[in-house]
Short mmCIF file of C-alpha atoms in Angstrom, two decimals:
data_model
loop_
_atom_site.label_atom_id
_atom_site.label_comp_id
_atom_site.label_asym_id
_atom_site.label_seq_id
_atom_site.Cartn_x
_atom_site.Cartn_y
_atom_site.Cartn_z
CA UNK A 1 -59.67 50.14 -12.19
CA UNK A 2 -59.61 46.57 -11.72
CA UNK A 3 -60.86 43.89 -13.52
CA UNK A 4 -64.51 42.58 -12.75
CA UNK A 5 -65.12 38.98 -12.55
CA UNK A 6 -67.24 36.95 -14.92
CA UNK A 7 -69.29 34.32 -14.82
CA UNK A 8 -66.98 31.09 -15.64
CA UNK A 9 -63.73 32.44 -14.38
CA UNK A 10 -62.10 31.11 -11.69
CA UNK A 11 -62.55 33.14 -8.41
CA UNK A 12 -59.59 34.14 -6.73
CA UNK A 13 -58.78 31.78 -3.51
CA UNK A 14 -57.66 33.80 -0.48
CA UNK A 15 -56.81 33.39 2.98
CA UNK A 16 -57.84 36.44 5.71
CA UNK A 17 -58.56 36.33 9.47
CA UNK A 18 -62.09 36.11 10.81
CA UNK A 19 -63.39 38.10 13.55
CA UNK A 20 -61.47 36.23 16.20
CA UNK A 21 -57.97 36.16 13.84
CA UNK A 22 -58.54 32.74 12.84
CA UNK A 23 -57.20 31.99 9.58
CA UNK A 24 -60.25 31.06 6.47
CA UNK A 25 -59.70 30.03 2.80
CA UNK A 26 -61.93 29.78 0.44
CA UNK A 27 -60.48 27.06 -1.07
CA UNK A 28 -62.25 25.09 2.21
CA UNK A 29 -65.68 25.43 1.16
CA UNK A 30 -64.58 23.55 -1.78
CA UNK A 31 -67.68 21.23 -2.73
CA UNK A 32 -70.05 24.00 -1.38
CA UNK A 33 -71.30 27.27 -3.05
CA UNK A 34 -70.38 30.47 -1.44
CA UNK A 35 -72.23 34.11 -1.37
CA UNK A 36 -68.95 36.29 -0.76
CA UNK A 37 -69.92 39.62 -0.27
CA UNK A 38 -67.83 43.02 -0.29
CA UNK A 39 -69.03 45.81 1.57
CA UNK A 40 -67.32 49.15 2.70
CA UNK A 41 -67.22 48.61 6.74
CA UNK A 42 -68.69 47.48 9.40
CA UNK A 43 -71.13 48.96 12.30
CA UNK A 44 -72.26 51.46 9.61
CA UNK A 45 -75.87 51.72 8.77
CA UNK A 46 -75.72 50.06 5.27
CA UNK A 47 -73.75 47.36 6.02
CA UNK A 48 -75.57 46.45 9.21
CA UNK A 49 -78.92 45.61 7.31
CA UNK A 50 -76.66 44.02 5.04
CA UNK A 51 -75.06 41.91 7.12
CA UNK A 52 -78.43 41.07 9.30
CA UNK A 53 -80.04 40.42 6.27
CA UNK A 54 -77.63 37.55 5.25
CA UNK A 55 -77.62 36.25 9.03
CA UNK A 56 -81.83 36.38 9.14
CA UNK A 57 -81.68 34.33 5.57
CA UNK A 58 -78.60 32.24 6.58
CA UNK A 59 -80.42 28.57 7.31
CA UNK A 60 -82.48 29.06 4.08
CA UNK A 61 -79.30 29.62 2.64
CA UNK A 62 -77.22 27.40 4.08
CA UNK A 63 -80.05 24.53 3.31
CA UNK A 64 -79.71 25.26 -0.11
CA UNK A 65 -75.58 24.42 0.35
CA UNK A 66 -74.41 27.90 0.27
CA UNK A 67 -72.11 29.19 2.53
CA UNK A 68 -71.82 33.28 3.36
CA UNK A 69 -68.60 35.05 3.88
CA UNK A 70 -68.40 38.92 3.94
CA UNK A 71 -65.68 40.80 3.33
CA UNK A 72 -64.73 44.50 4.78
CA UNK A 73 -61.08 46.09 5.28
CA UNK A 74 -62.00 46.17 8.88
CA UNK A 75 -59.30 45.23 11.33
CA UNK A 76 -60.60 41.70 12.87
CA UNK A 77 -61.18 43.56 16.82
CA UNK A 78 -63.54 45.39 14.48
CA UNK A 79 -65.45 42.70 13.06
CA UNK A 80 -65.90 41.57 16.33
CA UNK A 81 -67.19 44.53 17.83
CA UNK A 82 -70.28 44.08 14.77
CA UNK A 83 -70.59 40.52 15.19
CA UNK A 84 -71.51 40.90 18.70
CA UNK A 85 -73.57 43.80 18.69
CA UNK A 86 -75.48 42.64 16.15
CA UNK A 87 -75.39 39.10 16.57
CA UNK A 88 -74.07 38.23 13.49
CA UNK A 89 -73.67 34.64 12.51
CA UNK A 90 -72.63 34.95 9.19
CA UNK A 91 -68.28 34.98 8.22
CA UNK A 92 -66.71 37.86 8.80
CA UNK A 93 -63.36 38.43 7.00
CA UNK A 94 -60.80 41.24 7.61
CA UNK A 95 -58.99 42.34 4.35
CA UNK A 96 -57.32 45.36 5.60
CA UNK A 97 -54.60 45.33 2.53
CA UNK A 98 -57.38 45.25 0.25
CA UNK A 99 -55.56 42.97 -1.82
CA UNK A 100 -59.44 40.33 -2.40
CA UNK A 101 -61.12 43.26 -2.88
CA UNK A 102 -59.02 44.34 -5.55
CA UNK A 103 -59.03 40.67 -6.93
CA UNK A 104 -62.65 40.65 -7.15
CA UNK A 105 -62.95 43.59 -8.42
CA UNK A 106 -64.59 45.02 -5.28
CA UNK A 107 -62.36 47.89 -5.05
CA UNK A 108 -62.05 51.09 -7.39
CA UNK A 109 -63.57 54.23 -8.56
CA UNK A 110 -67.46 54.07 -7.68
CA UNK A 111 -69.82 57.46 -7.32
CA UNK A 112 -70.73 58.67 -3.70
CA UNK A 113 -73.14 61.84 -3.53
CA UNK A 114 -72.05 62.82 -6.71
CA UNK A 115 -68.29 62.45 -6.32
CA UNK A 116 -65.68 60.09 -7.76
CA UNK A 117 -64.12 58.70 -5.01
CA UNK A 118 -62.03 55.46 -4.48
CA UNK A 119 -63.40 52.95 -2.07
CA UNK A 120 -65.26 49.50 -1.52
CA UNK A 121 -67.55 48.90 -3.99
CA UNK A 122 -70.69 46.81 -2.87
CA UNK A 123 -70.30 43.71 -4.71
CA UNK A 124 -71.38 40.28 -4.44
CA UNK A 125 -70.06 37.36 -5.97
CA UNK A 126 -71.40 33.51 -5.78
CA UNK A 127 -68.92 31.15 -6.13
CA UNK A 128 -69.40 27.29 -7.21
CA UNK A 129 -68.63 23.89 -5.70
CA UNK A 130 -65.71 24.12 -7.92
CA UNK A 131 -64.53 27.51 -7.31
CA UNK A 132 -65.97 29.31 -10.40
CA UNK A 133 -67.53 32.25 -10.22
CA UNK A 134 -71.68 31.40 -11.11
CA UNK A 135 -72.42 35.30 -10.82
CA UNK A 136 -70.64 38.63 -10.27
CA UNK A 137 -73.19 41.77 -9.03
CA UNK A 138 -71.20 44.99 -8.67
CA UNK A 139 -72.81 48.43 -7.10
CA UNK A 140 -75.33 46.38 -5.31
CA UNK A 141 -78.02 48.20 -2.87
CA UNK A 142 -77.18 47.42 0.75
CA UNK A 143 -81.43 47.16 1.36
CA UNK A 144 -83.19 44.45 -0.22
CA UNK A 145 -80.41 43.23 -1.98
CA UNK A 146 -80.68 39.41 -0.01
CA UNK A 147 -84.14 38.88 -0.91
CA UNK A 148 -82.74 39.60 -4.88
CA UNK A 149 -80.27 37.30 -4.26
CA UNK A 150 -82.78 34.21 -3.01
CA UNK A 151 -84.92 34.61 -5.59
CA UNK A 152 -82.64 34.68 -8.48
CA UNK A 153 -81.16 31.64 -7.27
CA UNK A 154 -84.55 30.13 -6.87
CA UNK A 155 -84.11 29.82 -3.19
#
């Protein structure tokens, strides 16, 4: 099981390829807050309302200096394939190795219809203008779980 992040520590920088293979860090939204979000793939039903929820919120969002980034271990031609048929304008990131979602603790043992299985675990983390973690939600709801988000943040 790995470690789950706190509030205060440091959040792990990483580098992975976008949609169209281009390389992003998080160490370059240094100065800005991020939302990154972990969920279990793409063009499945959970993660689409997900993922349109954060695009319909993403210029109250992004007016209130946070950036979005979501994280899958979807092969970037994937990511594509989502970001176009649902007209995604949020970050898309490709971590096929796993190796961020371990590091965030988005990766592990979770329950699924009753079962212990190992997978993605829904998990969002907000990161601050210096790169500490501000909050750390594990075995978050795919529905509703943007409009939590905004209003704990006072968005």
């Amino acid at each position: 099981m790995t470690e789950r992040l706190q509030p205060g520590d440091a959040a792990p920088d990483f580098t992975l390829p976008d949609a169209d293979g281009n390389e992003v860090s998080l160490s370059g939204h240094k100065g800005r807050k991020v939302i990154v979000y972990f969920y279990p793939a793409a063009l499945t039903p959970g993660c689409t309302k997900q993922a349109c929820d954060f695009t319909d919120n993403l210029e109250l969002l992004a007016g209130a200096g946070y950036d979005v980034i979501g994280i899958s271990p979807d092969k970037p031609e994937k990511l594509a394939k989502f970001r176009e048929k649902e007209s995604l304008r949020i970050t898309l990131l490709a971590d096929p190795d796993k190796q961020v979602l371990e590091a965030y603790g988005a990766f592990g043992e979770k329950k699924l219809y009753g079962k212990t299985v190992t997978g993605v675990i829904r998990s969002t983390v907000i990161v601050d203008e210096e790169g500490k973690v501000e909050r750390a939600l594990y075995n978050v709801k795919a529905t509703g779980h943007v409009a939590k988000i905004i209003k704990d943040l006072g968005i």
